[in-house]
Each structure stands twice: as C-alpha cells, then as structure tokens.
Amino acid sequence: MQFAARASASPPYASNQAACGPSFRHPGCLNRHPRCPMSIRSDHDESERPLLTLLSIAAQRQRERLLVALEARGFEGIAMPEVRLAKELEQRGPSSIQTLADATETTKQFCAREVKKLERGGYVVSKASQGDRRVTLVGLAPKGQRLLEAVHDVKSELDGGIAEKLGGPNATRLRTLLERLVESSVKD
C-alpha cells in the first residue's frame, strides 16, 4: 500500500491531495478533499459541479452500501466485478470464460481471475464442456444463487431508501431521467 510507510496523525491525502484521481484512490477515500476530481466538497458553487461527478459519486456510494449490506448478510469479500459475473451467469446459464469476458467487456484473464475467486468462495462451479473438452464452463452454485437473491433484496432496499430521501414523485422522475440518459447514451 502506498501510504503504509507513513506514520502521521494526519490523513494520507493531507500532504498529497493531487495524488487522488482516476488512477489512484487513497484507502478509505470518500473524496472529501477539494482537489479530488470526485470530491463531494467543492470550492465552487454547488450548481457548478459537473453532472458526471454527481452521478459518479451517487453510484459509488450505492455500490459501497450494497457491498456493506452483502457482507452483513454473510457474503464476505464480494466485489462488484464478481456480482456482475454472477448476474451474467444467472442470465446466460453455464458459460465459458471467453463468453463471460465478452459479455462483461473485460479481458479473458481478468474474468478467469474473478471466476477463480467466486469458485473458491463456493459461488460458482466449473466443469469441462461436453461438446469441447478444451472449454471450461462456469455455472452458478446454490450459494451464488443465494448471493444474487441477496443482491436483489439489497438493491430494492437501496431504491426504497432513495425514494424515501427524495420523495416518491422525485424518485420516479429521477428514474425516468436516468433511463432516458442511459437510452440516449446507447444510441450515441
């Protein structure tokens, strides 16, 4: 870890705020210092903060809440790439590493590494394809299905929390606007 050698009472970013960015995020960073590109604080008027920044912050916080809630339900050590792979397996059924890599727009090597983590945790099982013994198929194990059920439940709870904070009509409007944004970005 980059800051392990430092022994100071101040936070690691205090002397090196410019280090925080897309390629580096210090441990525990919630981007609360002003020079961080994802900062939740701003030296500018709040209306000047880019929409992309606001969307990124909101999404990152929801992902963090999801992972914390999953851990509280006994699914320790799960990360978002693993959740995404499990969701792909749920939709596709047993799939090759290459198929999963293509579906998640990752490399075969990255996908294989994440599948190994899921396999060690008992979330997926791997077996040779009957049609081609050189191909390994990965499928959800019962524990992986329970993980996805928990993910669904937690996401519903998080959505409910958003609706509660914003109010029902505002949450509905936010969903509509975000769906429109997603649809328009697919067409670009």
PDB file of N, CA, C and O in Angstrom, residues 40-50 54:
ATOM      1  N   ILE A  40     -16.723  15.451  -2.979  1.00  0.00           N
ATOM      2  CA  ILE A  40     -18.081  15.815  -2.611  1.00  0.00           C
ATOM      3  C   ILE A  40     -18.097  17.214  -2.024  1.00  0.00           C
ATOM      4  O   ILE A  40     -19.143  17.785  -1.820  1.00  0.00           O
ATOM      5  N   ARG A  41     -16.907  17.731  -1.724  1.00  0.00           N
ATOM      6  CA  ARG A  41     -16.790  19.132  -1.319  1.00  0.00           C
ATOM      7  C   ARG A  41     -16.423  19.924  -2.549  1.00  0.00           C
ATOM      8  O   ARG A  41     -15.822  19.438  -3.477  1.00  0.00           O
ATOM      9  N   SER A  42     -16.734  21.174  -2.521  1.00  0.00           N
ATOM     10  CA  SER A  42     -16.403  21.995  -3.674  1.00  0.00           C
ATOM     11  C   SER A  42     -16.089  23.412  -3.227  1.00  0.00           C
ATOM     12  O   SER A  42     -16.752  23.944  -2.350  1.00  0.00           O
ATOM     13  N   ASP A  43     -15.063  23.987  -3.834  1.00  0.00           N
ATOM     14  CA  ASP A  43     -14.760  25.388  -3.583  1.00  0.00           C
ATOM     15  C   ASP A  43     -15.636  26.274  -4.472  1.00  0.00           C
ATOM     16  O   ASP A  43     -15.608  27.474  -4.380  1.00  0.00           O
ATOM     17  N   HIS A  44     -16.387  25.643  -5.352  1.00  0.00           N
ATOM     18  CA  HIS A  44     -17.249  26.354  -6.282  1.00  0.00           C
ATOM     19  C   HIS A  44     -18.686  26.261  -5.805  1.00  0.00           C
ATOM     20  O   HIS A  44     -19.036  25.483  -4.940  1.00  0.00           O
ATOM     21  N   ASP A  45     -19.508  27.037  -6.426  1.00  0.00           N
ATOM     22  CA  ASP A  45     -20.936  26.957  -6.195  1.00  0.00           C
ATOM     23  C   ASP A  45     -21.388  25.528  -6.525  1.00  0.00           C
ATOM     24  O   ASP A  45     -20.938  24.931  -7.496  1.00  0.00           O
ATOM     25  N   GLU A  46     -22.245  24.959  -5.689  1.00  0.00           N
ATOM     26  CA  GLU A  46     -22.718  23.593  -5.897  1.00  0.00           C
ATOM     27  C   GLU A  46     -23.298  23.385  -7.293  1.00  0.00           C
ATOM     28  O   GLU A  46     -23.201  22.310  -7.851  1.00  0.00           O
ATOM     29  N   SER A  47     -23.913  24.409  -7.865  1.00  0.00           N
ATOM     30  CA  SER A  47     -24.507  24.259  -9.190  1.00  0.00           C
ATOM     31  C   SER A  47     -23.438  24.090 -10.268  1.00  0.00           C
ATOM     32  O   SER A  47     -23.751  23.681 -11.377  1.00  0.00           O
ATOM     33  N   GLU A  48     -22.187  24.391  -9.951  1.00  0.00           N
ATOM     34  CA  GLU A  48     -21.109  24.265 -10.919  1.00  0.00           C
ATOM     35  C   GLU A  48     -20.525  22.862 -10.977  1.00  0.00           C
ATOM     36  O   GLU A  48     -19.752  22.567 -11.865  1.00  0.00           O
ATOM     37  N   ARG A  49     -20.862  22.006 -10.030  1.00  0.00           N
ATOM     38  CA  ARG A  49     -20.301  20.669 -10.023  1.00  0.00           C
ATOM     39  C   ARG A  49     -20.848  19.900 -11.229  1.00  0.00           C
ATOM     40  O   ARG A  49     -22.051  19.866 -11.450  1.00  0.00           O
ATOM     41  N   PRO A  50     -19.967  19.290 -12.006  1.00  0.00           N
ATOM     42  CA  PRO A  50     -20.425  18.585 -13.208  1.00  0.00           C
ATOM     43  C   PRO A  50     -21.394  17.445 -12.880  1.00  0.00           C
ATOM     44  O   PRO A  50     -21.244  16.755 -11.871  1.00  0.00           O
ATOM     45  N   LEU A  54     -21.455  14.206 -10.033  1.00  0.00           N
ATOM     46  CA  LEU A  54     -22.565  13.874  -9.133  1.00  0.00           C
ATOM     47  C   LEU A  54     -23.074  12.461  -9.363  1.00  0.00           C
ATOM     48  O   LEU A  54     -23.326  11.715  -8.409  1.00  0.00           O
TER      49      LEU A  54
END
